Amino acid sequence: MRTDVNSGHASGGSGRRALLAAGATTAAGLLAGCGTSGADGKGEPSGTSQAARSPSPSHRRSRRPRPRPELPRGGRRVFPSHRLVGYCGLPGATALGRLGTGDLDDRVDELERRGRAYADGRDVLPVLELLAVVANPSAGPDGTYRTRTPDSTIRTFHEAARRHRALLLLNIQPGRADALDEVKALDRWLAHPDVGIALDPEWEMGPGQIPGDTYGHTSGPELTRIARHLASLVAEHDLPEKVFVYHQVAESVVEDEQELDVPEGVSMVKSADGIGDARLKRHTWKRLVDALPDDLRTGFKLFFEEDTEGGSRLMSPDEVLGLRPRPSYVMYE
């Protein structure tokens, strides 16, 4: 647990107990074909009959249009028909969330069972929130204070998401790197209809700041730039709505939030990440969702360990669904 350096409230975000470095291949191929010229020099063997040259009736029939990509459990719009319920983490890093423990398929099965309590008239869509960019306390060779998770790990999680018809969210802790650049580095994954983005701006450092020493921050205009980039991918690849979550642990972490503009094709969620007992979490929630910008959905994070320290208990699904506005994304760490 860590004390909010701006408000004095106990609060926290993804990976408060540890920061893990991970290190990185992709290949592409080109396929070309060529025609064969016949003896008469007209591009086909001499003596070819008119019937042989004419397309068959089956070839003349127009092909059926390819189905448009959909979300993992159908449809192209996320809300209001779905409620997202997720686990976060990184393989081998138990302090960074539930997905870092045990067998991945077992964790997703567990998440599926846990999520049923949150249906409340909606279709529950399981979410695997993988830390794809992890902030570090050291600068690293490029001075960015962040490490990118290898493509092989992202592929493993994407395959698991496909097996379970779940949504994969790639969580970004930028360090001193540019947040939009880190999103663009994941475009090959974001071109899939079942992959979205989660930003952890408390780990987005300014010049001279070091992850873990202070809270970082983002802004409404920066969030808008990221959302517009995601919208461009949606348009380019004819994708269903793209989920974009930003986690907020304290009011200071998001500046000029009222300048946020959510473009068509993006479903945006603001997740309140405060740590503590139920009373403190409700207090943090009220502060963070007050005067919520238009077109934003709300999310709520629960911490298996930090929320239960000192004899406290984890909030129940009924208590979480009792929050107003009712969270559209519930995430466990």
CSV table of C-alpha atoms in Angstrom, one decimal:
chain,number,residue,atom,x,y,z
A,1,MET,CA,0.0,0.0,0.0
A,2,ARG,CA,1.1,3.6,-0.6
A,3,THR,CA,-0.1,6.9,0.6
A,4,ASP,CA,-1.4,9.3,-2.0
A,5,VAL,CA,1.3,12.0,-2.1
A,6,ASN,CA,-1.4,14.6,-3.1
A,7,SER,CA,-4.3,13.8,-0.8
A,8,GLY,CA,-3.0,11.6,2.0
A,9,HIS,CA,-5.5,8.9,1.3
A,10,ALA,CA,-4.4,5.3,1.1
A,11,SER,CA,-4.5,4.3,-2.5
A,12,GLY,CA,-2.8,2.2,-5.2
A,13,GLY,CA,-2.6,1.0,-8.8
A,14,SER,CA,-1.3,-1.9,-10.8
A,15,GLY,CA,2.0,-3.3,-9.6
A,16,ARG,CA,2.4,-1.3,-6.4
A,17,ARG,CA,4.5,-4.0,-4.7
A,18,ALA,CA,6.9,-4.8,-7.4
A,19,LEU,CA,8.1,-3.7,-10.8
A,20,LEU,CA,9.2,-6.3,-13.2
A,21,ALA,CA,11.4,-6.0,-16.3
A,22,ALA,CA,10.6,-8.3,-19.3
A,23,GLY,CA,12.5,-8.3,-22.5
A,24,ALA,CA,11.5,-9.0,-26.5
A,25,THR,CA,10.1,-11.4,-33.3
A,26,THR,CA,8.1,-11.0,-36.0
A,27,ALA,CA,8.5,-12.1,-39.6
A,28,ALA,CA,6.7,-11.3,-42.8
A,29,GLY,CA,6.7,-12.9,-46.2
A,30,LEU,CA,5.7,-11.9,-49.7
A,31,LEU,CA,4.0,-14.3,-52.1
A,32,ALA,CA,4.1,-13.5,-55.8
A,33,GLY,CA,2.8,-15.4,-58.9
A,34,CYS,CA,3.5,-15.1,-62.6
A,35,GLY,CA,1.6,-15.9,-65.8
A,36,THR,CA,2.7,-18.2,-68.6
A,37,SER,CA,2.7,-17.0,-72.2
A,38,GLY,CA,1.5,-19.5,-74.8
A,39,ALA,CA,3.0,-20.3,-78.2
A,40,ASP,CA,0.8,-17.7,-79.8
A,41,GLY,CA,2.1,-15.0,-77.5
A,42,LYS,CA,-1.4,-14.0,-76.3
A,43,GLY,CA,-0.9,-15.2,-72.7
A,44,GLU,CA,-2.6,-18.7,-73.1
A,45,PRO,CA,-1.7,-21.9,-74.9
A,46,SER,CA,-2.5,-22.0,-78.6
A,47,GLY,CA,-5.7,-23.9,-79.4
A,48,THR,CA,-7.4,-23.0,-76.2
A,49,SER,CA,-11.2,-23.2,-76.8
A,50,GLN,CA,-13.6,-20.5,-76.0
A,51,ALA,CA,-15.3,-22.7,-73.5
A,52,ALA,CA,-12.1,-23.3,-71.6
A,53,ARG,CA,-11.4,-19.5,-71.5
A,54,SER,CA,-14.9,-18.7,-70.3
A,55,PRO,CA,-15.4,-18.6,-66.5
A,56,SER,CA,-17.6,-21.3,-65.1
A,57,PRO,CA,-21.0,-20.3,-63.7
A,58,SER,CA,-19.7,-20.8,-60.2
A,59,HIS,CA,-16.9,-18.3,-60.9
A,60,ARG,CA,-19.4,-15.8,-62.3
A,61,ARG,CA,-21.5,-15.8,-59.1
A,62,SER,CA,-20.5,-13.1,-56.7
A,63,ARG,CA,-18.8,-14.2,-53.5
A,64,ARG,CA,-20.6,-13.8,-50.2
A,65,PRO,CA,-19.3,-10.8,-48.2
A,66,ARG,CA,-16.9,-11.8,-45.4
A,67,PRO,CA,-18.5,-11.5,-42.0
A,68,ARG,CA,-17.5,-8.3,-40.1
A,69,PRO,CA,-15.3,-8.9,-37.1
A,70,GLU,CA,-17.1,-9.1,-33.8
A,71,LEU,CA,-16.3,-9.0,-30.1
A,72,PRO,CA,-15.3,-12.3,-28.5
A,73,ARG,CA,-18.9,-13.2,-27.5
A,74,GLY,CA,-20.7,-11.5,-30.4
A,75,GLY,CA,-21.8,-8.1,-31.4
A,76,ARG,CA,-19.8,-5.0,-32.3
A,77,ARG,CA,-20.8,-2.6,-29.4
A,78,VAL,CA,-19.4,-3.2,-25.9
A,79,PHE,CA,-21.9,-1.3,-23.8
A,80,PRO,CA,-24.5,-1.3,-22.5
A,81,SER,CA,-25.0,-5.0,-23.2
A,82,HIS,CA,-21.8,-6.2,-21.6
A,83,ARG,CA,-20.1,-6.0,-18.2
A,84,LEU,CA,-16.4,-6.5,-18.2
A,85,VAL,CA,-14.9,-8.6,-15.3
A,86,GLY,CA,-11.1,-9.1,-15.4
A,87,TYR,CA,-7.9,-10.2,-13.8
A,88,CYS,CA,-4.6,-8.4,-14.3
A,89,GLY,CA,-1.0,-9.5,-14.1
A,90,LEU,CA,2.2,-10.7,-15.7
A,91,PRO,CA,3.5,-14.3,-15.8
A,92,GLY,CA,5.8,-15.1,-12.9
A,93,ALA,CA,5.1,-11.8,-11.1
A,94,THR,CA,2.7,-12.7,-8.3
A,95,ALA,CA,2.8,-9.2,-6.8
A,96,LEU,CA,1.5,-7.7,-10.0
A,97,GLY,CA,-1.8,-9.5,-10.1
A,98,ARG,CA,-3.8,-12.7,-10.2
A,99,LEU,CA,-2.8,-13.5,-13.8
A,100,GLY,CA,0.8,-13.9,-12.6
A,101,THR,CA,-0.1,-17.0,-10.6
A,102,GLY,CA,-0.7,-20.6,-11.5
A,103,ASP,CA,-1.9,-22.0,-14.8
A,104,LEU,CA,-3.3,-19.4,-17.2
A,105,ASP,CA,-6.3,-21.5,-18.3
A,106,ASP,CA,-7.2,-22.2,-14.6
A,107,ARG,CA,-7.1,-18.5,-13.9
A,108,VAL,CA,-9.4,-17.7,-16.7
A,109,ASP,CA,-11.8,-20.5,-15.6
A,110,GLU,CA,-11.7,-19.0,-12.1
A,111,LEU,CA,-12.4,-15.5,-13.5
A,112,GLU,CA,-15.4,-16.9,-15.5
A,113,ARG,CA,-16.9,-18.3,-12.3
A,114,ARG,CA,-16.3,-15.1,-10.4
A,115,GLY,CA,-17.8,-13.0,-13.1
A,116,ARG,CA,-21.2,-14.6,-13.0
A,117,ALA,CA,-22.1,-12.7,-9.9
A,118,TYR,CA,-21.7,-9.4,-11.9
A,119,ALA,CA,-24.1,-10.2,-14.7
A,120,ASP,CA,-27.1,-8.2,-13.3
A,121,GLY,CA,-28.9,-8.4,-16.7
A,122,ARG,CA,-25.8,-8.0,-18.8
A,123,ASP,CA,-23.6,-10.4,-20.7
A,124,VAL,CA,-20.3,-10.8,-18.7
A,125,LEU,CA,-17.2,-10.5,-20.9
A,126,PRO,CA,-14.1,-11.9,-19.2
A,127,VAL,CA,-11.0,-9.7,-19.5
A,128,LEU,CA,-7.3,-10.6,-19.3
A,129,GLU,CA,-5.4,-7.4,-18.5
A,130,LEU,CA,-1.8,-8.2,-19.3
A,131,LEU,CA,1.0,-5.8,-18.3
A,132,ALA,CA,2.5,-5.2,-21.8
A,133,VAL,CA,4.7,-2.2,-20.8
A,134,VAL,CA,6.1,-2.2,-17.2
A,135,ALA,CA,7.6,0.8,-15.5
A,136,ASN,CA,11.0,0.3,-13.9
A,137,PRO,CA,12.9,2.1,-11.1
A,138,SER,CA,16.0,2.2,-13.3
A,139,ALA,CA,16.4,4.0,-16.6
A,140,GLY,CA,17.4,1.1,-18.8
A,141,PRO,CA,19.6,1.5,-21.9
A,142,ASP,CA,17.2,3.9,-23.6
A,143,GLY,CA,16.5,6.0,-20.5
A,144,THR,CA,12.7,5.4,-20.6
A,145,TYR,CA,12.3,3.6,-17.2
A,146,ARG,CA,10.1,1.0,-18.9
A,147,THR,CA,10.3,-2.5,-20.3
A,148,ARG,CA,8.1,-4.0,-23.0
A,149,THR,CA,6.7,-7.5,-22.5
A,150,PRO,CA,7.9,-9.9,-25.3
A,151,ASP,CA,5.6,-10.6,-28.2
A,152,SER,CA,5.8,-14.3,-27.3
A,153,THR,CA,4.1,-13.5,-23.9
A,154,ILE,CA,1.4,-11.4,-25.5
A,155,ARG,CA,0.8,-14.1,-28.1
A,156,THR,CA,0.3,-16.7,-25.2
A,157,PHE,CA,-2.3,-14.5,-23.6
A,158,HIS,CA,-4.0,-13.7,-26.8
A,159,GLU,CA,-4.3,-17.4,-27.6
A,160,ALA,CA,-5.8,-18.0,-24.1
A,161,ALA,CA,-8.2,-15.1,-24.6
A,162,ARG,CA,-9.3,-16.7,-27.9
A,163,ARG,CA,-9.8,-20.1,-26.3
A,164,HIS,CA,-12.0,-18.6,-23.6
A,165,ARG,CA,-13.8,-16.0,-25.8
A,166,ALA,CA,-12.3,-13.3,-23.6
A,167,LEU,CA,-11.1,-9.8,-24.2
A,168,LEU,CA,-7.3,-9.1,-24.0
A,169,LEU,CA,-6.4,-5.6,-22.6
A,170,LEU,CA,-2.7,-4.6,-23.0
A,171,ASN,CA,-1.8,-2.5,-19.9
A,172,ILE,CA,0.7,0.3,-20.4
A,173,GLN,CA,2.9,1.7,-17.6
A,174,PRO,CA,4.9,4.2,-19.7
A,175,GLY,CA,7.7,5.3,-17.4
A,176,ARG,CA,9.3,8.2,-19.2
A,177,ALA,CA,8.3,6.9,-22.7
A,178,ASP,CA,5.6,8.6,-24.6
A,179,ALA,CA,2.3,6.9,-23.9
A,180,LEU,CA,1.0,7.2,-27.5
A,181,ASP,CA,4.2,5.8,-28.9
A,182,GLU,CA,3.8,2.8,-26.6
A,183,VAL,CA,0.3,2.2,-27.8
A,184,LYS,CA,1.4,2.5,-31.5
A,185,ALA,CA,4.1,-0.1,-30.8
A,186,LEU,CA,1.2,-2.6,-30.1
A,187,ASP,CA,-0.7,-1.9,-33.3
A,188,ARG,CA,-0.1,-5.4,-34.6
A,189,TRP,CA,-2.1,-6.7,-31.7
A,190,LEU,CA,-4.7,-3.9,-31.7
A,191,ALA,CA,-5.6,-4.8,-35.2
A,192,HIS,CA,-7.4,-7.8,-33.7
A,193,PRO,CA,-11.1,-7.4,-32.7
A,194,ASP,CA,-10.5,-8.9,-29.2
A,195,VAL,CA,-7.6,-6.7,-28.1
A,196,GLY,CA,-7.8,-3.3,-26.3
A,197,ILE,CA,-5.7,-0.9,-24.2
A,198,ALA,CA,-5.4,-0.1,-20.5
A,199,LEU,CA,-3.3,2.9,-19.5
A,200,ASP,CA,-1.8,3.2,-16.0
A,201,PRO,CA,-1.0,6.9,-15.8
A,202,GLU,CA,0.3,6.9,-12.2
A,203,TRP,CA,3.4,5.3,-13.8
A,204,GLU,CA,3.7,7.9,-16.6
A,205,MET,CA,6.6,10.0,-15.5
A,206,GLY,CA,7.7,13.5,-16.3
A,207,PRO,CA,11.3,14.7,-16.8
A,208,GLY,CA,13.3,14.0,-13.6
A,209,GLN,CA,10.6,11.7,-12.1
A,210,ILE,CA,11.3,8.1,-11.2
A,211,PRO,CA,8.6,5.4,-11.1
A,212,GLY,CA,7.8,4.5,-7.5
A,213,ASP,CA,9.0,7.8,-6.0
A,214,THR,CA,5.9,9.8,-7.0
A,215,TYR,CA,2.7,9.6,-8.9
A,216,GLY,CA,2.9,10.3,-12.6
A,217,HIS,CA,0.0,11.7,-14.6
A,218,THR,CA,-1.9,12.0,-17.9
A,219,SER,CA,-4.3,14.6,-19.3
A,220,GLY,CA,-7.6,14.8,-21.1
A,221,PRO,CA,-5.9,15.9,-24.3
A,222,GLU,CA,-3.4,13.0,-24.2
A,223,LEU,CA,-6.2,10.5,-23.6
A,224,THR,CA,-8.0,11.9,-26.5
A,225,ARG,CA,-5.0,11.5,-28.8
A,226,ILE,CA,-4.7,7.8,-27.8
A,227,ALA,CA,-8.4,7.3,-28.3
A,228,ARG,CA,-8.3,8.8,-31.8
A,229,HIS,CA,-5.5,6.5,-32.7
A,230,LEU,CA,-7.5,3.5,-31.6
A,231,ALA,CA,-10.5,4.9,-33.6
A,232,SER,CA,-8.3,5.0,-36.7
A,233,LEU,CA,-7.5,1.3,-36.3
A,234,VAL,CA,-11.1,0.5,-35.9
A,235,ALA,CA,-11.9,2.3,-39.1
A,236,GLU,CA,-9.0,0.9,-41.0
A,237,HIS,CA,-9.7,-2.8,-40.1
A,238,ASP,CA,-13.5,-2.5,-39.7
A,239,LEU,CA,-13.3,-3.6,-36.1
A,240,PRO,CA,-15.9,-3.7,-33.4
A,241,GLU,CA,-15.6,-1.0,-30.7
A,242,LYS,CA,-12.2,-0.9,-29.1
A,243,VAL,CA,-12.0,-0.9,-25.3
A,244,PHE,CA,-9.8,1.8,-23.8
A,245,VAL,CA,-9.4,1.8,-20.0
A,246,TYR,CA,-7.5,4.3,-18.0
A,247,HIS,CA,-6.8,3.6,-14.3
A,248,GLN,CA,-6.9,6.4,-11.8
A,249,VAL,CA,-5.6,6.1,-8.2
A,250,ALA,CA,-5.8,9.8,-7.2
A,251,GLU,CA,-7.3,13.0,-8.5
A,252,SER,CA,-3.9,14.4,-9.4
A,253,VAL,CA,-3.2,11.5,-11.9
A,254,VAL,CA,-5.5,12.9,-14.6
A,255,GLU,CA,-5.4,16.6,-15.5
A,256,ASP,CA,-7.9,18.5,-17.6
A,257,GLU,CA,-10.2,15.5,-17.7
A,258,GLN,CA,-13.1,17.6,-19.0
A,259,GLU,CA,-11.1,18.1,-22.2
A,260,LEU,CA,-11.4,14.4,-23.0
A,261,ASP,CA,-13.2,13.7,-26.3
A,262,VAL,CA,-14.2,10.1,-26.9
A,263,PRO,CA,-14.4,9.3,-30.7
A,264,GLU,CA,-16.8,7.0,-32.4
A,265,GLY,CA,-15.6,3.4,-32.3
A,266,VAL,CA,-14.0,3.6,-28.9
A,267,SER,CA,-15.6,2.5,-25.6
A,268,MET,CA,-13.8,4.3,-22.8
A,269,VAL,CA,-13.7,3.3,-19.2
A,270,LYS,CA,-12.4,5.3,-16.2
A,271,SER,CA,-11.4,2.8,-13.5
A,272,ALA,CA,-11.1,3.9,-9.8
A,273,ASP,CA,-8.2,2.2,-8.3
A,274,GLY,CA,-8.2,3.2,-4.6
A,275,ILE,CA,-7.0,0.7,-2.0
A,276,GLY,CA,-8.5,0.2,1.5
A,277,ASP,CA,-11.6,-1.1,3.3
A,278,ALA,CA,-15.0,-0.7,1.8
A,279,ARG,CA,-15.6,2.7,3.5
A,280,LEU,CA,-12.4,4.2,2.1
A,281,LYS,CA,-12.9,2.7,-1.3
A,282,ARG,CA,-16.4,4.2,-1.6
A,283,HIS,CA,-15.0,7.6,-0.5
A,284,THR,CA,-12.3,7.4,-3.2
A,285,TRP,CA,-14.9,6.3,-5.8
A,286,LYS,CA,-17.1,9.3,-5.1
A,287,ARG,CA,-14.2,11.7,-5.5
A,288,LEU,CA,-13.1,10.2,-8.7
A,289,VAL,CA,-16.4,9.8,-10.5
A,290,ASP,CA,-17.8,13.2,-9.5
A,291,ALA,CA,-18.6,15.3,-12.7
A,292,LEU,CA,-17.7,12.4,-14.9
A,293,PRO,CA,-17.2,13.5,-18.6
A,294,ASP,CA,-19.8,12.5,-21.1
A,295,ASP,CA,-19.4,9.2,-22.9
A,296,LEU,CA,-17.3,7.6,-20.1
A,297,ARG,CA,-18.1,4.4,-18.4
A,298,THR,CA,-16.8,3.6,-14.9
A,299,GLY,CA,-14.6,0.8,-13.7
A,300,PHE,CA,-13.7,-0.4,-10.1
A,301,LYS,CA,-10.6,-2.2,-9.0
A,302,LEU,CA,-10.4,-4.7,-6.1
A,303,PHE,CA,-7.2,-5.9,-4.5
A,304,PHE,CA,-7.0,-9.4,-3.1
A,305,GLU,CA,-4.3,-8.5,-0.6
A,306,GLU,CA,-4.1,-4.8,0.0
A,307,ASP,CA,-7.9,-4.4,0.4
A,308,THR,CA,-7.9,-7.1,3.1
A,309,GLU,CA,-5.0,-5.9,5.3
A,310,GLY,CA,-5.7,-5.2,8.9
A,311,GLY,CA,-8.7,-7.5,9.1
A,312,SER,CA,-10.7,-5.8,6.3
A,313,ARG,CA,-12.6,-7.9,3.8
A,314,LEU,CA,-13.0,-7.7,0.1
A,315,MET,CA,-16.1,-5.9,-1.1
A,316,SER,CA,-18.8,-8.3,-2.4
A,317,PRO,CA,-20.2,-8.2,-5.9
A,318,ASP,CA,-23.5,-6.9,-4.5
A,319,GLU,CA,-21.6,-4.0,-2.8
A,320,VAL,CA,-19.7,-3.2,-6.0
A,321,LEU,CA,-22.9,-3.2,-8.0
A,322,GLY,CA,-24.4,-1.0,-5.4
A,323,LEU,CA,-22.0,1.8,-6.4
A,324,ARG,CA,-23.4,4.7,-8.5
A,325,PRO,CA,-22.9,4.9,-11.4
A,326,ARG,CA,-22.8,1.1,-11.5
A,327,PRO,CA,-19.3,0.0,-12.7
A,328,SER,CA,-19.2,-1.4,-16.3
A,329,TYR,CA,-15.7,-2.9,-15.6
A,330,VAL,CA,-14.7,-4.7,-12.4
A,331,MET,CA,-11.1,-5.7,-12.2
A,332,TYR,CA,-9.2,-7.8,-9.6
A,333,GLU,CA,-5.5,-7.6,-8.8
